[in-house]
C-alpha cells in the first residue's frame, strides 16, 4: 500500500472544502477502497474519514418519501422497518449482497461508488485494463468474460457494476444528493449518476472533484408488489451473474405499473424502460412477460463466455414478473 | 501516528503507520494474535471481531479509524477457565478441525445472534416486512456465509450455534 496522510472530518462542509483543496479521497466503510489500496489500484495521497459525520438518519419526508443519510450502513438500511415495509425490494437487494460483516461496515454512499470486480481490473499483471491503466486495452474483450456486461459496454470496457443496492434504488427512482466544495447541493437521478464507459472508463460517475454524497432520496413507496431476485454461482456471498428488481401492479388482469432494473449486465444498474413501456397495459401473462424480456434484451451483445447472460436475464425477468403479478 | 485504542476494555497506546489495518494493529502491535489473518481482503472472515458490538472484518478497516470505539477480540470473549457458551458449544459439537477460522466464527456468531435479537432480516428470510425473525438452520447458514471454513466443519458449526441460540432463547 502506498503511503497517505489521514484526517477525520469534523463536518461535511469542511470535508468537501478539504477534499477540493488537497485532492484527498473520502473513506467511509473502506471495504472496497482499502481492498483496492492494498493492491495499489487506488493510490490516494490523503484520506478524509467521513464515517463519523452525522449522516446516519433514515427519515420520512413531507412528500411521503424517505431520506437515507449517506453514512447509514447497509445493514441498518436493510433492517429499518420503513424500508422493509415500504421498499422491501431495497431490503432484499441489500441482504443479497456481501456478508453480515461487510454490510455492517459498508455505507450507503460507498456502496454506490464501489468499483467493478472485473478480474482484469483487480489483479495487476501483463493483461491491460483501461479502467486501471488508460490506453492499456480491455483484456476482457477477448479474454475471460463470463461475468461481463451485455448492455451499455464499449470497446474500451465491458466491466459490470457490482452493487445490488443500486439496482433496487434504480427501480425505485431514487435521487442522490451531493454536496459541492462551494457548499451548494444538487440532486441527481440515480440513472443519470453513472456514466457510460465510452473511451475513458476510469470516470464512472458525474461526481465533480470534492463532491460528496450526503443522502439518497426515495420517492413515496410505490403501489403494487416488489421483488429482487439474484442469480449467482453460489447461494450466498457472491456477486450477481444477473439480478432483477421489479415493482409491478395489475389492474383487472392487465399490467398497470411496472418498473424493471437489471444488475450484473452493465456498467451501471440497467433500467429497462422500453420493456416497461411495452408491458404496460398488456395482459399479465407469461406471453406478455416473454415479449417484454425480448424488448429488454433487444440490444444485448454477448462477448463469448457471457452469451448465456442474455437468456438468463430474460428468464429471470419472466420469473420475477410472474412472482409479482402472477401468470396465466 | 500515536493513537489510543480500547481493546477488550483496556486502553492501549500504539504508534502506527496510518496504513496499518485494524487486524495488523491487533496482531503485530497489540500482540492479540487470537484474531487470524486469512485472505486479508474481506473474503474469508477469519479476522472477524466486534466493534461497538457489531461484527466486522478487521482486515478491511484502518486502525486509525477506530479511535473511540469499543473493540472486542476473541481474547475479550472468553478464556480457558471461563469459556463463552459459544466456545463451549464449538468444543462439544466439534465445530472445527484446524481451528484457524474458529475465533472469527465465534466472534461472527456472537454478532449474528445479536442481529437476530434485533430482528434483522437476512437473505434467507421469506418476508422481510415481517417484524420478527425465527432462526432456523437455513438462516444460520446464510447469516454465517461471510465465514469460510476450509476444513468444512460447517454442519457442526451450525449445530454449535443452533445449540447456543436455542438455549439463550427466552
Short mmCIF file of N, CA, C and O in Angstrom, two decimals, chain A residues 1-4 6 8 27-31 34-35 38-39 47 49 51-52 73 75-76 78-79 81 84-85 88 91-92 95-96 99-102 104-105 232 235-237, chain B residues 1 18-19 40-45 48 54-57 59-62 64-69 108 115 119-123 128-133 142 145-148:
data_model
loop_
_atom_site.label_atom_id
_atom_site.label_comp_id
_atom_site.label_asym_id
_atom_site.label_seq_id
_atom_site.Cartn_x
_atom_site.Cartn_y
_atom_site.Cartn_z
N UNK A 1 0.84 -1.20 0.00
CA UNK A 1 0.00 0.00 0.00
C UNK A 1 0.87 1.25 0.00
O UNK A 1 1.87 1.31 0.71
N UNK A 2 0.49 2.23 -0.84
CA UNK A 2 1.25 3.49 -0.85
C UNK A 2 0.96 4.29 0.42
O UNK A 2 -0.09 4.13 1.03
N UNK A 3 1.89 5.18 0.76
CA UNK A 3 1.67 6.00 1.97
C UNK A 3 0.61 7.06 1.71
O UNK A 3 0.42 7.50 0.57
N UNK A 4 -0.03 7.47 2.78
CA UNK A 4 -1.03 8.54 2.69
C UNK A 4 -1.10 9.22 4.05
O UNK A 4 -0.65 8.67 5.06
N UNK A 6 -3.82 10.99 6.88
CA UNK A 6 -5.18 10.69 7.30
C UNK A 6 -5.72 11.80 8.18
O UNK A 6 -5.01 12.33 9.03
N UNK A 8 -9.65 12.89 10.22
CA UNK A 8 -11.05 12.59 10.48
C UNK A 8 -11.85 13.88 10.27
O UNK A 8 -11.55 14.89 10.88
N UNK A 27 -13.07 8.37 2.79
CA UNK A 27 -13.18 6.97 3.17
C UNK A 27 -14.30 6.86 4.19
O UNK A 27 -14.44 7.70 5.08
N UNK A 28 -15.12 5.82 4.03
CA UNK A 28 -16.20 5.61 5.00
C UNK A 28 -16.10 4.20 5.53
O UNK A 28 -15.32 3.92 6.44
N UNK A 29 -16.83 3.25 4.92
CA UNK A 29 -16.71 1.86 5.37
C UNK A 29 -15.33 1.30 5.03
O UNK A 29 -14.75 0.53 5.79
N UNK A 30 -14.82 1.69 3.89
CA UNK A 30 -13.49 1.28 3.47
C UNK A 30 -13.41 -0.13 2.90
O UNK A 30 -12.34 -0.56 2.49
N UNK A 31 -14.53 -0.84 2.85
CA UNK A 31 -14.47 -2.26 2.49
C UNK A 31 -14.01 -2.47 1.04
O UNK A 31 -13.43 -3.50 0.73
N UNK A 34 -10.12 0.23 0.70
CA UNK A 34 -8.90 -0.30 1.31
C UNK A 34 -8.42 -1.55 0.58
O UNK A 34 -7.21 -1.77 0.42
N UNK A 35 -9.37 -2.35 0.15
CA UNK A 35 -9.03 -3.54 -0.62
C UNK A 35 -8.23 -3.13 -1.87
O UNK A 35 -7.17 -3.71 -2.17
N UNK A 38 -4.71 -1.79 -1.02
CA UNK A 38 -3.72 -2.85 -0.76
C UNK A 38 -3.11 -3.34 -2.07
O UNK A 38 -1.94 -3.70 -2.12
N UNK A 39 -3.94 -3.36 -3.11
CA UNK A 39 -3.47 -3.83 -4.42
C UNK A 39 -2.84 -2.70 -5.24
O UNK A 39 -2.42 -2.90 -6.37
N UNK A 47 -6.40 10.79 2.93
CA UNK A 47 -7.71 10.19 3.20
C UNK A 47 -8.47 11.07 4.18
O UNK A 47 -7.93 11.47 5.22
N UNK A 49 -11.64 10.88 6.50
CA UNK A 49 -12.55 9.89 7.08
C UNK A 49 -13.90 10.56 7.38
O UNK A 49 -14.00 11.39 8.28
N UNK A 51 -16.66 8.76 8.02
CA UNK A 51 -17.55 7.74 8.56
C UNK A 51 -18.30 8.20 9.80
O UNK A 51 -19.32 7.62 10.15
N UNK A 52 -17.79 9.25 10.47
CA UNK A 52 -18.48 9.68 11.70
C UNK A 52 -19.31 10.94 11.52
O UNK A 52 -19.81 11.52 12.49
N UNK A 73 -25.33 2.48 7.42
CA UNK A 73 -24.70 1.23 6.97
C UNK A 73 -25.69 0.39 6.18
O UNK A 73 -26.91 0.53 6.33
N UNK A 75 -26.40 -2.64 6.62
CA UNK A 75 -27.22 -3.48 7.49
C UNK A 75 -28.30 -2.67 8.20
O UNK A 75 -29.43 -3.14 8.34
N UNK A 76 -27.98 -1.45 8.62
CA UNK A 76 -29.02 -0.62 9.24
C UNK A 76 -30.13 -0.29 8.24
O UNK A 76 -31.30 -0.24 8.61
N UNK A 78 -31.06 -2.10 5.60
CA UNK A 78 -31.85 -3.30 5.31
C UNK A 78 -32.76 -3.68 6.48
O UNK A 78 -33.78 -4.33 6.29
N UNK A 79 -32.36 -3.29 7.70
CA UNK A 79 -33.12 -3.69 8.89
C UNK A 79 -34.22 -2.70 9.26
O UNK A 79 -35.09 -3.02 10.07
N UNK A 81 -37.51 -0.70 9.58
CA UNK A 81 -38.88 -1.14 9.27
C UNK A 81 -39.52 -0.31 8.15
O UNK A 81 -40.32 -0.82 7.38
N UNK A 84 -38.25 -2.03 5.11
CA UNK A 84 -38.80 -3.38 4.96
C UNK A 84 -40.28 -3.36 4.57
O UNK A 84 -40.74 -4.22 3.82
N UNK A 85 -41.02 -2.37 5.08
CA UNK A 85 -42.45 -2.32 4.78
C UNK A 85 -42.74 -1.60 3.46
O UNK A 85 -43.56 -2.05 2.67
N UNK A 88 -39.49 -3.09 0.26
CA UNK A 88 -38.88 -4.40 0.51
C UNK A 88 -37.86 -4.80 -0.56
O UNK A 88 -36.90 -5.52 -0.28
N UNK A 91 -34.53 -3.70 0.71
CA UNK A 91 -34.01 -4.57 1.78
C UNK A 91 -33.53 -5.90 1.18
O UNK A 91 -32.45 -6.39 1.52
N UNK A 92 -34.32 -6.46 0.27
CA UNK A 92 -33.94 -7.75 -0.35
C UNK A 92 -32.63 -7.62 -1.12
O UNK A 92 -31.77 -8.50 -1.06
N UNK A 95 -29.67 -7.33 1.30
CA UNK A 95 -29.39 -8.58 2.01
C UNK A 95 -28.84 -9.67 1.09
O UNK A 95 -28.29 -10.66 1.56
N UNK A 96 -28.99 -9.48 -0.22
CA UNK A 96 -28.44 -10.46 -1.15
C UNK A 96 -26.98 -10.18 -1.46
O UNK A 96 -26.33 -10.96 -2.16
N UNK A 99 -21.53 -9.94 2.94
CA UNK A 99 -21.71 -10.76 4.14
C UNK A 99 -22.19 -9.87 5.27
O UNK A 99 -22.15 -8.64 5.15
N UNK A 100 -22.60 -10.48 6.37
CA UNK A 100 -23.03 -9.70 7.53
C UNK A 100 -21.96 -8.72 7.99
O UNK A 100 -22.25 -7.56 8.30
N UNK A 101 -20.71 -9.18 8.03
CA UNK A 101 -19.62 -8.32 8.47
C UNK A 101 -19.45 -7.11 7.55
O UNK A 101 -19.25 -5.98 8.00
N UNK A 102 -19.48 -7.37 6.23
CA UNK A 102 -19.27 -6.28 5.27
C UNK A 102 -20.44 -5.31 5.29
O UNK A 102 -20.25 -4.09 5.21
N UNK A 104 -22.23 -4.52 7.77
CA UNK A 104 -22.13 -3.69 8.97
C UNK A 104 -21.20 -2.51 8.76
O UNK A 104 -21.32 -1.49 9.42
N UNK A 105 -20.28 -2.64 7.87
CA UNK A 105 -19.26 -1.62 7.65
C UNK A 105 -19.61 -0.73 6.46
O UNK A 105 -19.37 0.48 6.50
N UNK A 232 -26.66 -16.29 -9.17
CA UNK A 232 -25.19 -16.25 -8.98
C UNK A 232 -24.63 -17.66 -8.88
O UNK A 232 -25.39 -18.62 -8.80
N UNK A 235 -24.93 -19.74 -3.50
CA UNK A 235 -26.21 -19.24 -2.97
C UNK A 235 -26.06 -18.02 -2.08
O UNK A 235 -27.04 -17.34 -1.78
N UNK A 236 -24.84 -17.72 -1.62
CA UNK A 236 -24.66 -16.58 -0.72
C UNK A 236 -23.27 -15.99 -0.94
O UNK A 236 -22.36 -16.68 -1.40
N UNK A 237 -23.11 -14.72 -0.55
CA UNK A 237 -21.79 -14.08 -0.53
C UNK A 237 -21.11 -14.18 -1.90
O UNK A 237 -20.00 -14.68 -2.02
N UNK B 1 1.62 7.60 13.47
CA UNK B 1 0.84 8.41 14.39
C UNK B 1 0.60 7.60 15.67
O UNK B 1 0.46 6.39 15.62
N UNK B 18 -0.28 5.14 9.36
CA UNK B 18 -1.72 5.22 9.03
C UNK B 18 -2.21 4.04 8.18
O UNK B 18 -3.40 3.75 8.17
N UNK B 19 -1.30 3.40 7.48
CA UNK B 19 -1.70 2.28 6.61
C UNK B 19 -2.08 1.03 7.38
O UNK B 19 -2.62 0.09 6.81
N UNK B 40 -6.95 -11.46 4.02
CA UNK B 40 -6.63 -10.04 4.12
C UNK B 40 -7.40 -9.19 3.11
O UNK B 40 -7.03 -8.06 2.83
N UNK B 41 -8.48 -9.73 2.54
CA UNK B 41 -9.29 -8.99 1.57
C UNK B 41 -10.78 -9.09 1.83
O UNK B 41 -11.58 -8.92 0.91
N UNK B 42 -11.17 -9.44 3.04
CA UNK B 42 -12.61 -9.46 3.35
C UNK B 42 -13.37 -10.60 2.72
O UNK B 42 -14.59 -10.51 2.56
N UNK B 43 -12.68 -11.65 2.36
CA UNK B 43 -13.36 -12.75 1.68
C UNK B 43 -13.56 -13.98 2.57
O UNK B 43 -14.39 -14.83 2.27
N UNK B 44 -12.78 -14.09 3.66
CA UNK B 44 -12.80 -15.35 4.42
C UNK B 44 -13.40 -15.22 5.81
O UNK B 44 -13.87 -16.21 6.37
N UNK B 45 -13.37 -14.04 6.41
CA UNK B 45 -13.99 -13.83 7.72
C UNK B 45 -13.16 -14.27 8.91
O UNK B 45 -13.61 -14.15 10.05
N UNK B 48 -12.76 -11.71 11.80
CA UNK B 48 -13.97 -11.08 12.35
C UNK B 48 -13.79 -10.73 13.83
O UNK B 48 -13.38 -11.57 14.63
N UNK B 54 -20.76 -4.78 17.02
CA UNK B 54 -21.09 -5.29 15.68
C UNK B 54 -19.90 -6.03 15.08
O UNK B 54 -18.76 -5.59 15.22
N UNK B 55 -20.20 -7.10 14.37
CA UNK B 55 -19.12 -7.87 13.75
C UNK B 55 -18.64 -7.18 12.47
O UNK B 55 -19.45 -6.73 11.66
N UNK B 56 -17.34 -7.10 12.32
CA UNK B 56 -16.74 -6.56 11.09
C UNK B 56 -15.49 -7.36 10.74
O UNK B 56 -14.97 -8.11 11.56
N UNK B 57 -15.00 -7.16 9.51
CA UNK B 57 -13.72 -7.74 9.10
C UNK B 57 -12.62 -6.77 9.50
O UNK B 57 -12.56 -5.66 8.98
N UNK B 59 -9.60 -6.78 8.74
CA UNK B 59 -8.61 -6.57 7.67
C UNK B 59 -8.99 -5.42 6.75
O UNK B 59 -8.14 -4.87 6.08
N UNK B 60 -10.28 -5.08 6.69
CA UNK B 60 -10.73 -4.07 5.72
C UNK B 60 -11.05 -2.74 6.38
O UNK B 60 -11.93 -2.01 5.94
N UNK B 61 -10.34 -2.44 7.44
CA UNK B 61 -10.51 -1.13 8.07
C UNK B 61 -9.18 -0.70 8.66
O UNK B 61 -8.34 -1.53 8.99
N UNK B 62 -8.99 0.61 8.74
CA UNK B 62 -7.74 1.14 9.26
C UNK B 62 -7.84 1.30 10.78
O UNK B 62 -8.87 1.73 11.30
N UNK B 64 -6.52 3.55 12.61
CA UNK B 64 -6.72 4.95 12.99
C UNK B 64 -8.19 5.37 12.93
O UNK B 64 -8.59 6.34 13.55
N UNK B 65 -8.99 4.62 12.18
CA UNK B 65 -10.41 4.95 12.08
C UNK B 65 -11.20 4.50 13.31
O UNK B 65 -12.38 4.78 13.41
N UNK B 66 -10.54 3.80 14.23
CA UNK B 66 -11.28 3.20 15.36
C UNK B 66 -10.93 3.78 16.71
O UNK B 66 -11.22 3.17 17.74
N UNK B 67 -10.31 4.98 16.69
CA UNK B 67 -10.09 5.69 17.95
C UNK B 67 -11.47 6.05 18.52
O UNK B 67 -12.30 6.62 17.82
N UNK B 68 -11.72 5.65 19.76
CA UNK B 68 -13.01 5.95 20.38
C UNK B 68 -14.00 4.80 20.32
O UNK B 68 -15.08 4.89 20.89
N UNK B 69 -13.65 3.73 19.63
CA UNK B 69 -14.55 2.58 19.52
C UNK B 69 -14.23 1.52 20.57
O UNK B 69 -13.08 1.41 21.03
N UNK B 108 -18.11 -13.83 14.93
CA UNK B 108 -19.18 -13.60 13.97
C UNK B 108 -20.51 -14.10 14.50
O UNK B 108 -21.55 -13.43 14.37
N UNK B 115 -27.75 -9.63 16.08
CA UNK B 115 -28.56 -9.12 14.96
C UNK B 115 -29.93 -9.79 14.94
O UNK B 115 -30.95 -9.14 14.66
N UNK B 119 -33.98 -8.56 15.46
CA UNK B 119 -34.91 -8.92 14.38
C UNK B 119 -34.49 -8.38 13.01
O UNK B 119 -35.32 -7.99 12.19
N UNK B 120 -33.17 -8.36 12.78
CA UNK B 120 -32.70 -8.01 11.44
C UNK B 120 -33.03 -9.16 10.50
O UNK B 120 -32.77 -10.33 10.83
N UNK B 121 -33.56 -8.86 9.31
CA UNK B 121 -33.81 -9.93 8.35
C UNK B 121 -32.52 -10.37 7.65
O UNK B 121 -31.47 -9.73 7.82
N UNK B 122 -32.61 -11.44 6.89
CA UNK B 122 -31.47 -11.89 6.08
C UNK B 122 -31.98 -12.29 4.71
O UNK B 122 -33.18 -12.28 4.45
N UNK B 123 -31.05 -12.69 3.85
CA UNK B 123 -31.42 -13.18 2.52
C UNK B 123 -32.26 -14.45 2.61
O UNK B 123 -33.00 -14.78 1.69
N UNK B 128 -39.34 -10.05 4.28
CA UNK B 128 -38.56 -9.08 5.08
C UNK B 128 -39.45 -8.08 5.81
O UNK B 128 -39.00 -7.45 6.77
N UNK B 129 -40.71 -7.94 5.37
CA UNK B 129 -41.58 -6.95 6.01
C UNK B 129 -42.12 -7.45 7.35
O UNK B 129 -42.67 -6.67 8.12
N UNK B 130 -41.98 -8.75 7.64
CA UNK B 130 -42.39 -9.25 8.95
C UNK B 130 -41.40 -8.76 10.00
O UNK B 130 -40.19 -8.86 9.82
N UNK B 131 -41.91 -8.25 11.11
CA UNK B 131 -41.00 -7.60 12.08
C UNK B 131 -40.19 -8.56 12.95
O UNK B 131 -39.25 -8.14 13.60
N UNK B 132 -40.56 -9.85 12.98
CA UNK B 132 -39.81 -10.78 13.82
C UNK B 132 -39.15 -11.88 12.98
O UNK B 132 -39.63 -12.22 11.89
N UNK B 133 -38.07 -12.42 13.53
CA UNK B 133 -37.25 -13.39 12.81
C UNK B 133 -37.21 -14.70 13.59
O UNK B 133 -37.07 -14.69 14.82
N UNK B 142 -27.05 -18.85 6.09
CA UNK B 142 -26.98 -17.62 5.31
C UNK B 142 -26.26 -16.53 6.09
O UNK B 142 -25.37 -15.84 5.58
N UNK B 145 -22.45 -16.82 6.21
CA UNK B 145 -21.77 -17.11 4.94
C UNK B 145 -20.50 -16.30 4.75
O UNK B 145 -19.69 -16.61 3.88
N UNK B 146 -20.30 -15.27 5.57
CA UNK B 146 -19.06 -14.49 5.48
C UNK B 146 -17.90 -15.12 6.22
O UNK B 146 -16.82 -14.53 6.30
N UNK B 147 -18.09 -16.31 6.78
CA UNK B 147 -17.01 -17.02 7.48
C UNK B 147 -16.77 -18.36 6.80
O UNK B 147 -17.59 -19.27 6.91
N UNK B 148 -15.64 -18.46 6.12
CA UNK B 148 -15.32 -19.71 5.43
C UNK B 148 -14.57 -20.65 6.37
O UNK B 148 -13.82 -20.21 7.24
#
